[in-house]
PDB file of N, CA and C in Angstrom:
ATOM      1  N   MET A   1      17.661   0.934 199.715  1.00  0.00           N
ATOM      2  CA  MET A   1      16.060   0.976 198.576  1.00  0.00           C
ATOM      3  C   MET A   1      16.689   0.235 197.521  1.00  0.00           C
ATOM      4  N   ASN A   2      15.563  -0.247 196.936  1.00  0.00           N
ATOM      5  CA  ASN A   2      15.553  -0.858 195.661  1.00  0.00           C
ATOM      6  C   ASN A   2      16.129  -0.365 194.525  1.00  0.00           C
ATOM      7  N   LYS A   3      16.792  -0.294 193.833  1.00  0.00           N
ATOM      8  CA  LYS A   3      17.028  -0.005 192.511  1.00  0.00           C
ATOM      9  C   LYS A   3      16.420  -0.282 191.559  1.00  0.00           C
ATOM     10  N   ALA A   4      16.353  -1.226 191.302  1.00  0.00           N
ATOM     11  CA  ALA A   4      15.233  -1.837 190.226  1.00  0.00           C
ATOM     12  C   ALA A   4      13.933  -1.027 190.051  1.00  0.00           C
ATOM     13  N   TYR A   5      13.270  -0.266 191.188  1.00  0.00           N
ATOM     14  CA  TYR A   5      11.855  -0.032 191.549  1.00  0.00           C
ATOM     15  C   TYR A   5      12.218   1.475 190.716  1.00  0.00           C
ATOM     16  N   LYS A   6      11.162   1.492 189.934  1.00  0.00           N
ATOM     17  CA  LYS A   6      11.070   2.950 189.093  1.00  0.00           C
ATOM     18  C   LYS A   6       9.393   3.191 189.004  1.00  0.00           C
ATOM     19  N   VAL A   7       9.139   4.782 189.436  1.00  0.00           N
ATOM     20  CA  VAL A   7       7.874   4.774 189.671  1.00  0.00           C
ATOM     21  C   VAL A   7       7.416   4.701 187.980  1.00  0.00           C
ATOM     22  N   SER A   8       5.805   4.442 187.893  1.00  0.00           N
ATOM     23  CA  SER A   8       5.194   4.372 186.797  1.00  0.00           C
ATOM     24  C   SER A   8       5.281   5.358 185.536  1.00  0.00           C
ATOM     25  N   ALA A   9       5.434   6.381 185.929  1.00  0.00           N
ATOM     26  CA  ALA A   9       5.101   7.800 185.159  1.00  0.00           C
ATOM     27  C   ALA A   9       7.032   7.746 184.575  1.00  0.00           C
ATOM     28  N   ARG A  10       7.592   7.214 185.238  1.00  0.00           N
ATOM     29  CA  ARG A  10       9.109   7.362 184.413  1.00  0.00           C
ATOM     30  C   ARG A  10       9.099   5.912 183.588  1.00  0.00           C
ATOM     31  N   LYS A  11       8.425   4.759 183.919  1.00  0.00           N
ATOM     32  CA  LYS A  11       9.292   4.156 183.744  1.00  0.00           C
ATOM     33  C   LYS A  11       8.117   3.695 182.497  1.00  0.00           C
ATOM     34  N   TYR A  12       6.674   4.443 182.008  1.00  0.00           N
ATOM     35  CA  TYR A  12       6.141   4.174 181.103  1.00  0.00           C
ATOM     36  C   TYR A  12       6.225   5.737 180.122  1.00  0.00           C
ATOM     37  N   ARG A  13       7.040   6.784 181.242  1.00  0.00           N
ATOM     38  CA  ARG A  13       7.376   7.900 179.933  1.00  0.00           C
ATOM     39  C   ARG A  13       7.677   7.449 178.591  1.00  0.00           C
ATOM     40  N   PRO A  14       7.184   8.381 177.600  1.00  0.00           N
ATOM     41  CA  PRO A  14       7.499   8.366 176.585  1.00  0.00           C
ATOM     42  C   PRO A  14       9.055   8.411 176.333  1.00  0.00           C
ATOM     43  N   TYR A  15      10.163   8.314 175.663  1.00  0.00           N
ATOM     44  CA  TYR A  15      11.260   9.182 176.302  1.00  0.00           C
ATOM     45  C   TYR A  15      12.107   9.596 174.624  1.00  0.00           C
ATOM     46  N   ASN A  16      11.178   9.448 173.304  1.00  0.00           N
ATOM     47  CA  ASN A  16      11.976   9.700 172.395  1.00  0.00           C
ATOM     48  C   ASN A  16      10.517  10.389 171.393  1.00  0.00           C
ATOM     49  N   TRP A  17      10.639  10.917 170.376  1.00  0.00           N
ATOM     50  CA  TRP A  17       9.172  11.717 169.735  1.00  0.00           C
ATOM     51  C   TRP A  17       8.313  10.412 168.909  1.00  0.00           C
ATOM     52  N   ASP A  18       9.084   9.637 168.536  1.00  0.00           N
ATOM     53  CA  ASP A  18       8.686   7.915 168.043  1.00  0.00           C
ATOM     54  C   ASP A  18       7.691   7.649 169.095  1.00  0.00           C
ATOM     55  N   THR A  19       7.736   7.831 170.195  1.00  0.00           N
ATOM     56  CA  THR A  19       7.401   6.828 171.370  1.00  0.00           C
ATOM     57  C   THR A  19       5.584   8.075 171.783  1.00  0.00           C
ATOM     58  N   VAL A  20       5.807   9.084 171.392  1.00  0.00           N
ATOM     59  CA  VAL A  20       5.154  10.558 172.068  1.00  0.00           C
ATOM     60  C   VAL A  20       3.669   9.939 171.066  1.00  0.00           C
ATOM     61  N   VAL A  21       2.645   9.312 171.992  1.00  0.00           N
ATOM     62  CA  VAL A  21       0.789   9.870 170.903  1.00  0.00           C
ATOM     63  C   VAL A  21       0.305  10.527 171.340  1.00  0.00           C
ATOM     64  N   GLY A  22      -0.306  11.101 170.160  1.00  0.00           N
ATOM     65  CA  GLY A  22      -1.205  11.918 170.445  1.00  0.00           C
ATOM     66  C   GLY A  22      -1.110  13.557 170.016  1.00  0.00           C
ATOM     67  N   GLN A  23       0.370  13.343 169.545  1.00  0.00           N
ATOM     68  CA  GLN A  23       1.007  15.208 169.991  1.00  0.00           C
ATOM     69  C   GLN A  23       1.780  15.319 168.675  1.00  0.00           C
ATOM     70  N   LYS A  24       1.005  14.722 167.178  1.00  0.00           N
ATOM     71  CA  LYS A  24       1.736  14.897 166.475  1.00  0.00           C
ATOM     72  C   LYS A  24       1.982  16.629 165.875  1.00  0.00           C
ATOM     73  N   SER A  25       1.017  17.128 166.143  1.00  0.00           N
ATOM     74  CA  SER A  25       1.347  18.686 165.587  1.00  0.00           C
ATOM     75  C   SER A  25       3.081  19.122 166.329  1.00  0.00           C
ATOM     76  N   ILE A  26       2.646  19.219 167.744  1.00  0.00           N
ATOM     77  CA  ILE A  26       3.215  19.546 168.532  1.00  0.00           C
ATOM     78  C   ILE A  26       4.715  18.786 168.172  1.00  0.00           C
ATOM     79  N   LYS A  27       4.778  17.706 168.040  1.00  0.00           N
ATOM     80  CA  LYS A  27       6.070  17.484 168.048  1.00  0.00           C
ATOM     81  C   LYS A  27       5.994  17.705 166.574  1.00  0.00           C
ATOM     82  N   ALA A  28       6.420  17.782 165.611  1.00  0.00           N
ATOM     83  CA  ALA A  28       6.250  18.104 164.003  1.00  0.00           C
ATOM     84  C   ALA A  28       6.584  19.724 164.189  1.00  0.00           C
ATOM     85  N   THR A  29       6.368  20.449 165.360  1.00  0.00           N
ATOM     86  CA  THR A  29       6.461  21.904 165.396  1.00  0.00           C
ATOM     87  C   THR A  29       7.996  22.059 165.904  1.00  0.00           C
ATOM     88  N   LEU A  30       8.194  21.434 167.123  1.00  0.00           N
ATOM     89  CA  LEU A  30       9.225  21.494 167.655  1.00  0.00           C
ATOM     90  C   LEU A  30      10.592  20.393 167.158  1.00  0.00           C
ATOM     91  N   GLN A  31      10.244  19.714 166.281  1.00  0.00           N
ATOM     92  CA  GLN A  31      11.405  18.824 165.457  1.00  0.00           C
ATOM     93  C   GLN A  31      11.761  19.479 164.778  1.00  0.00           C
ATOM     94  N   ARG A  32      10.498  20.403 163.733  1.00  0.00           N
ATOM     95  CA  ARG A  32      11.215  21.439 162.553  1.00  0.00           C
ATOM     96  C   ARG A  32      12.342  22.593 163.426  1.00  0.00           C
ATOM     97  N   ALA A  33      11.762  22.856 164.563  1.00  0.00           N
ATOM     98  CA  ALA A  33      12.559  23.953 165.158  1.00  0.00           C
ATOM     99  C   ALA A  33      13.657  23.689 165.114  1.00  0.00           C
ATOM    100  N   ILE A  34      13.682  22.156 165.764  1.00  0.00           N
ATOM    101  CA  ILE A  34      15.446  21.901 166.330  1.00  0.00           C
ATOM    102  C   ILE A  34      16.390  21.379 164.552  1.00  0.00           C
ATOM    103  N   ASP A  35      15.413  21.024 163.894  1.00  0.00           N
ATOM    104  CA  ASP A  35      16.333  20.755 162.480  1.00  0.00           C
ATOM    105  C   ASP A  35      16.708  21.899 161.727  1.00  0.00           C
ATOM    106  N   SER A  36      15.675  23.079 162.019  1.00  0.00           N
ATOM    107  CA  SER A  36      16.444  24.602 161.415  1.00  0.00           C
ATOM    108  C   SER A  36      17.027  24.426 162.175  1.00  0.00           C
ATOM    109  N   GLU A  37      17.061  24.958 163.120  1.00  0.00           N
ATOM    110  CA  GLU A  37      17.990  25.623 164.329  1.00  0.00           C
ATOM    111  C   GLU A  37      17.488  26.941 164.258  1.00  0.00           C
ATOM    112  N   GLN A  38      16.113  27.083 164.023  1.00  0.00           N
ATOM    113  CA  GLN A  38      15.577  27.908 164.998  1.00  0.00           C
ATOM    114  C   GLN A  38      14.792  28.044 166.107  1.00  0.00           C
ATOM    115  N   LEU A  39      14.963  28.054 167.263  1.00  0.00           N
ATOM    116  CA  LEU A  39      14.666  27.909 168.784  1.00  0.00           C
ATOM    117  C   LEU A  39      14.000  29.586 169.214  1.00  0.00           C
ATOM    118  N   GLY A  40      13.365  29.132 169.815  1.00  0.00           N
ATOM    119  CA  GLY A  40      12.465  30.480 170.487  1.00  0.00           C
ATOM    120  C   GLY A  40      13.500  30.481 171.779  1.00  0.00           C
ATOM    121  N   HIS A  41      13.119  31.778 172.646  1.00  0.00           N
ATOM    122  CA  HIS A  41      14.221  31.826 173.520  1.00  0.00           C
ATOM    123  C   HIS A  41      13.344  31.151 174.704  1.00  0.00           C
ATOM    124  N   ALA A  42      11.614  30.820 174.699  1.00  0.00           N
ATOM    125  CA  ALA A  42      10.970  30.103 175.806  1.00  0.00           C
ATOM    126  C   ALA A  42      10.323  29.713 174.996  1.00  0.00           C
ATOM    127  N   TYR A  43       9.620  28.327 176.079  1.00  0.00           N
ATOM    128  CA  TYR A  43       8.514  27.614 175.807  1.00  0.00           C
ATOM    129  C   TYR A  43       7.841  27.499 176.614  1.00  0.00           C
ATOM    130  N   LEU A  44       6.043  27.688 176.285  1.00  0.00           N
ATOM    131  CA  LEU A  44       5.440  27.403 177.540  1.00  0.00           C
ATOM    132  C   LEU A  44       4.619  25.765 176.744  1.00  0.00           C
ATOM    133  N   PHE A  45       4.465  25.004 177.317  1.00  0.00           N
ATOM    134  CA  PHE A  45       3.894  24.420 177.170  1.00  0.00           C
ATOM    135  C   PHE A  45       2.486  24.147 178.427  1.00  0.00           C
ATOM    136  N   CYS A  46       1.574  24.298 177.916  1.00  0.00           N
ATOM    137  CA  CYS A  46       0.382  24.410 178.694  1.00  0.00           C
ATOM    138  C   CYS A  46      -1.039  23.923 178.182  1.00  0.00           C
ATOM    139  N   GLY A  47      -1.817  23.268 178.908  1.00  0.00           N
ATOM    140  CA  GLY A  47      -2.719  22.522 179.099  1.00  0.00           C
ATOM    141  C   GLY A  47      -3.307  21.638 180.449  1.00  0.00           C
ATOM    142  N   PRO A  48      -4.568  20.624 179.864  1.00  0.00           N
ATOM    143  CA  PRO A  48      -5.165  20.094 180.729  1.00  0.00           C
ATOM    144  C   PRO A  48      -3.996  18.811 181.380  1.00  0.00           C
ATOM    145  N   ARG A  49      -4.602  17.967 182.712  1.00  0.00           N
ATOM    146  CA  ARG A  49      -3.058  17.562 183.444  1.00  0.00           C
ATOM    147  C   ARG A  49      -3.373  15.737 182.433  1.00  0.00           C
ATOM    148  N   GLY A  50      -2.408  16.062 182.239  1.00  0.00           N
ATOM    149  CA  GLY A  50      -2.433  14.110 181.172  1.00  0.00           C
ATOM    150  C   GLY A  50      -1.952  13.879 179.923  1.00  0.00           C
ATOM    151  N   VAL A  51      -1.745  15.040 179.073  1.00  0.00           N
ATOM    152  CA  VAL A  51      -2.141  15.497 177.917  1.00  0.00           C
ATOM    153  C   VAL A  51      -0.371  15.403 177.055  1.00  0.00           C
ATOM    154  N   GLY A  52       0.326  15.112 177.994  1.00  0.00           N
ATOM    155  CA  GLY A  52       2.054  14.927 177.526  1.00  0.00           C
ATOM    156  C   GLY A  52       2.674  16.528 177.575  1.00  0.00           C
ATOM    157  N   LYS A  53       2.317  17.544 178.747  1.00  0.00           N
ATOM    158  CA  LYS A  53       3.452  18.456 178.530  1.00  0.00           C
ATOM    159  C   LYS A  53       4.589  17.854 178.720  1.00  0.00           C
ATOM    160  N   THR A  54       4.533  17.959 179.982  1.00  0.00           N
ATOM    161  CA  THR A  54       6.084  17.943 180.518  1.00  0.00           C
ATOM    162  C   THR A  54       7.075  16.670 179.547  1.00  0.00           C
ATOM    163  N   THR A  55       6.187  15.931 179.080  1.00  0.00           N
ATOM    164  CA  THR A  55       6.714  14.609 178.673  1.00  0.00           C
ATOM    165  C   THR A  55       7.624  15.542 177.140  1.00  0.00           C
ATOM    166  N   CYS A  56       6.441  16.035 176.808  1.00  0.00           N
ATOM    167  CA  CYS A  56       7.377  16.545 175.142  1.00  0.00           C
ATOM    168  C   CYS A  56       8.253  17.313 175.966  1.00  0.00           C
ATOM    169  N   ALA A  57       8.158  18.289 176.774  1.00  0.00           N
ATOM    170  CA  ALA A  57       9.117  19.554 177.550  1.00  0.00           C
ATOM    171  C   ALA A  57      10.701  18.685 177.524  1.00  0.00           C
ATOM    172  N   ARG A  58      10.322  17.433 177.878  1.00  0.00           N
ATOM    173  CA  ARG A  58      11.324  16.840 178.087  1.00  0.00           C
ATOM    174  C   ARG A  58      12.116  16.497 177.304  1.00  0.00           C
ATOM    175  N   ILE A  59      11.583  16.091 176.453  1.00  0.00           N
ATOM    176  CA  ILE A  59      12.108  15.008 175.224  1.00  0.00           C
ATOM    177  C   ILE A  59      12.714  16.419 174.322  1.00  0.00           C
ATOM    178  N   PHE A  60      11.897  17.740 174.246  1.00  0.00           N
ATOM    179  CA  PHE A  60      12.559  18.765 173.855  1.00  0.00           C
ATOM    180  C   PHE A  60      13.624  19.086 174.122  1.00  0.00           C
ATOM    181  N   ALA A  61      14.021  19.269 176.022  1.00  0.00           N
ATOM    182  CA  ALA A  61      15.131  19.897 176.005  1.00  0.00           C
ATOM    183  C   ALA A  61      15.968  18.787 175.868  1.00  0.00           C
ATOM    184  N   LYS A  62      15.890  17.561 175.972  1.00  0.00           N
ATOM    185  CA  LYS A  62      16.722  16.634 175.251  1.00  0.00           C
ATOM    186  C   LYS A  62      17.392  16.586 174.628  1.00  0.00           C
ATOM    187  N   ALA A  63      16.329  16.950 173.061  1.00  0.00           N
ATOM    188  CA  ALA A  63      16.553  16.849 171.917  1.00  0.00           C
ATOM    189  C   ALA A  63      17.922  17.841 171.460  1.00  0.00           C
ATOM    190  N   ILE A  64      17.785  19.427 172.054  1.00  0.00           N
ATOM    191  CA  ILE A  64      18.013  20.440 172.408  1.00  0.00           C
ATOM    192  C   ILE A  64      19.346  20.389 172.689  1.00  0.00           C
ATOM    193  N   ASN A  65      19.642  19.288 173.486  1.00  0.00           N
ATOM    194  CA  ASN A  65      20.970  19.385 173.972  1.00  0.00           C
ATOM    195  C   ASN A  65      21.317  18.106 173.492  1.00  0.00           C
ATOM    196  N   GLY A  66      21.041  17.285 172.476  1.00  0.00           N
ATOM    197  CA  GLY A  66      22.165  16.593 172.002  1.00  0.00           C
ATOM    198  C   GLY A  66      21.784  15.495 172.868  1.00  0.00           C
ATOM    199  N   TRP A  67      20.823  14.870 173.762  1.00  0.00           N
ATOM    200  CA  TRP A  67      21.259  13.606 174.567  1.00  0.00           C
ATOM    201  C   TRP A  67      20.350  12.231 173.592  1.00  0.00           C
ATOM    202  N   MET A  68      20.880  11.698 173.086  1.00  0.00           N
ATOM    203  CA  MET A  68      20.211  10.515 172.843  1.00  0.00           C
ATOM    204  C   MET A  68      19.775   9.518 173.310  1.00  0.00           C
ATOM    205  N   PRO A  69      18.437   8.517 173.845  1.00  0.00           N
ATOM    206  CA  PRO A  69      18.520   7.870 174.557  1.00  0.00           C
ATOM    207  C   PRO A  69      19.514   6.805 174.340  1.00  0.00           C
ATOM    208  N   ASN A  70      19.418   5.767 175.051  1.00  0.00           N
ATOM    209  CA  ASN A  70      20.228   4.184 175.279  1.00  0.00           C
ATOM    210  C   ASN A  70      18.698   3.259 175.017  1.00  0.00           C
ATOM    211  N   GLU A  71      19.021   2.191 174.438  1.00  0.00           N
ATOM    212  CA  GLU A  71      18.443   1.305 174.364  1.00  0.00           C
ATOM    213  C   GLU A  71      17.244   1.026 175.371  1.00  0.00           C
ATOM    214  N   GLY A  72      17.406   1.338 176.280  1.00  0.00           N
ATOM    215  CA  GLY A  72      16.268   1.128 177.380  1.00  0.00           C
ATOM    216  C   GLY A  72      15.778   2.108 177.825  1.00  0.00           C
ATOM    217  N   GLY A  73      15.695   3.744 176.928  1.00  0.00           N
ATOM    218  CA  GLY A  73      14.891   4.793 177.151  1.00  0.00           C
ATOM    219  C   GLY A  73      15.819   5.321 178.087  1.00  0.00           C
ATOM    220  N   ASP A  74      16.686   4.997 178.981  1.00  0.00           N
ATOM    221  CA  ASP A  74      16.714   5.703 179.870  1.00  0.00           C
ATOM    222  C   ASP A  74      18.911   6.319 178.948  1.00  0.00           C
ATOM    223  N   PHE A  75      19.111   7.963 179.632  1.00  0.00           N
ATOM    224  CA  PHE A  75      19.915   8.644 179.346  1.00  0.00           C
ATOM    225  C   PHE A  75      21.465   8.292 180.381  1.00  0.00           C
ATOM    226  N   ASP A  76      22.517   8.475 179.471  1.00  0.00           N
ATOM    227  CA  ASP A  76      23.441   7.733 180.114  1.00  0.00           C
ATOM    228  C   ASP A  76      23.676   9.200 181.339  1.00  0.00           C
ATOM    229  N   GLN A  77      24.342   7.989 182.398  1.00  0.00           N
ATOM    230  CA  GLN A  77      24.723   9.291 183.778  1.00  0.00           C
ATOM    231  C   GLN A  77      25.870   9.917 183.033  1.00  0.00           C
ATOM    232  N   ASP A  78      26.505   9.492 182.083  1.00  0.00           N
ATOM    233  CA  ASP A  78      28.198  10.528 182.109  1.00  0.00           C
ATOM    234  C   ASP A  78      27.685  11.847 181.686  1.00  0.00           C
ATOM    235  N   LEU A  79      26.352  11.825 180.988  1.00  0.00           N
ATOM    236  CA  LEU A  79      25.720  13.109 180.886  1.00  0.00           C
ATOM    237  C   LEU A  79      25.431  14.158 181.802  1.00  0.00           C
ATOM    238  N   GLU A  80      25.309  13.510 182.796  1.00  0.00           N
ATOM    239  CA  GLU A  80      24.385  14.425 183.735  1.00  0.00           C
ATOM    240  C   GLU A  80      25.466  15.480 184.242  1.00  0.00           C
ATOM    241  N   GLY A  81      24.516  16.525 184.199  1.00  0.00           N
ATOM    242  CA  GLY A  81      25.598  18.316 184.174  1.00  0.00           C
ATOM    243  C   GLY A  81      26.096  18.709 182.887  1.00  0.00           C
ATOM    244  N   GLU A  82      26.179  17.854 181.606  1.00  0.00           N
ATOM    245  CA  GLU A  82      27.093  18.537 180.050  1.00  0.00           C
ATOM    246  C   GLU A  82      25.455  19.048 179.730  1.00  0.00           C
ATOM    247  N   TYR A  83      25.376  20.499 179.390  1.00  0.00           N
ATOM    248  CA  TYR A  83      24.338  20.921 179.156  1.00  0.00           C
ATOM    249  C   TYR A  83      24.873  22.017 177.903  1.00  0.00           C
ATOM    250  N   ALA A  84      24.791  21.345 176.317  1.00  0.00           N
ATOM    251  CA  ALA A  84      25.027  22.379 175.727  1.00  0.00           C
ATOM    252  C   ALA A  84      24.167  24.150 175.788  1.00  0.00           C
ATOM    253  N   PHE A  85      22.807  23.882 176.192  1.00  0.00           N
ATOM    254  CA  PHE A  85      22.249  25.060 176.390  1.00  0.00           C
ATOM    255  C   PHE A  85      21.320  25.136 178.034  1.00  0.00           C
ATOM    256  N   ASN A  86      21.497  25.937 178.934  1.00  0.00           N
ATOM    257  CA  ASN A  86      20.363  26.191 180.415  1.00  0.00           C
ATOM    258  C   ASN A  86      19.012  26.137 180.162  1.00  0.00           C
ATOM    259  N   ILE A  87      18.580  24.321 180.149  1.00  0.00           N
ATOM    260  CA  ILE A  87      17.099  24.492 180.268  1.00  0.00           C
ATOM    261  C   ILE A  87      16.891  24.143 181.007  1.00  0.00           C
ATOM    262  N   PHE A  88      15.442  24.871 181.624  1.00  0.00           N
ATOM    263  CA  PHE A  88      15.281  23.853 183.289  1.00  0.00           C
ATOM    264  C   PHE A  88      13.772  23.439 182.700  1.00  0.00           C
ATOM    265  N   GLU A  89      13.142  23.068 183.765  1.00  0.00           N
ATOM    266  CA  GLU A  89      11.705  22.794 183.641  1.00  0.00           C
ATOM    267  C   GLU A  89      11.074  23.369 185.089  1.00  0.00           C
ATOM    268  N   LEU A  90      10.042  24.340 185.145  1.00  0.00           N
ATOM    269  CA  LEU A  90       9.263  25.157 186.105  1.00  0.00           C
ATOM    270  C   LEU A  90       8.459  24.634 185.735  1.00  0.00           C
ATOM    271  N   ASP A  91       7.414  24.197 186.537  1.00  0.00           N
ATOM    272  CA  ASP A  91       6.080  24.156 187.091  1.00  0.00           C
ATOM    273  C   ASP A  91       5.629  24.752 188.007  1.00  0.00           C
ATOM    274  N   ALA A  92       4.859  25.915 187.529  1.00  0.00           N
ATOM    275  CA  ALA A  92       4.299  26.479 188.343  1.00  0.00           C
ATOM    276  C   ALA A  92       3.698  26.191 189.290  1.00  0.00           C
ATOM    277  N   ALA A  93       2.765  25.033 189.504  1.00  0.00           N
ATOM    278  CA  ALA A  93       1.375  24.449 190.095  1.00  0.00           C
ATOM    279  C   ALA A  93       2.147  24.036 191.003  1.00  0.00           C
ATOM    280  N   SER A  94       3.188  23.395 191.086  1.00  0.00           N
ATOM    281  CA  SER A  94       3.971  22.280 192.013  1.00  0.00           C
ATOM    282  C   SER A  94       3.703  23.109 193.548  1.00  0.00           C
ATOM    283  N   ASN A  95       3.778  24.166 194.093  1.00  0.00           N
ATOM    284  CA  ASN A  95       4.277  24.242 195.064  1.00  0.00           C
ATOM    285  C   ASN A  95       3.479  25.919 195.676  1.00  0.00           C
ATOM    286  N   ASN A  96       2.199  26.105 194.977  1.00  0.00           N
ATOM    287  CA  ASN A  96       1.388  26.855 195.299  1.00  0.00           C
ATOM    288  C   ASN A  96       0.037  27.014 195.493  1.00  0.00           C
ATOM    289  N   SER A  97      -0.487  25.210 195.208  1.00  0.00           N
ATOM    290  CA  SER A  97      -1.584  24.944 195.898  1.00  0.00           C
ATOM    291  C   SER A  97      -2.543  25.034 194.572  1.00  0.00           C
ATOM    292  N   VAL A  98      -2.008  24.776 193.769  1.00  0.00           N
ATOM    293  CA  VAL A  98      -2.696  25.256 192.626  1.00  0.00           C
ATOM    294  C   VAL A  98      -3.518  23.952 191.827  1.00  0.00           C
ATOM    295  N   ASP A  99      -4.578  24.217 191.294  1.00  0.00           N
ATOM    296  CA  ASP A  99      -5.001  22.458 191.536  1.00  0.00           C
ATOM    297  C   ASP A  99      -5.688  22.156 189.843  1.00  0.00           C
TER     298      ASP A  99
END
């Protein structure tokens, strides 16, 4: 398998808050929660397809864990499995035929 190939959703997905477009209030709220160290025990990202729920959740999770992307937007492989917090993505619609 060609290692250079990357799915377009991952290739073009924003990797930090500066590259997220159209979610100004969400970005500000999540950044403020991290900066003030006042995190809730759970966050629910909901809305229609394509608005950036997964992208914002992934950036938020990585920011909480203190991961910083490298210049290519990828995260260092050395950090895999090293979590400051147990943060998981649960996609309830993926496995139960919900449209």
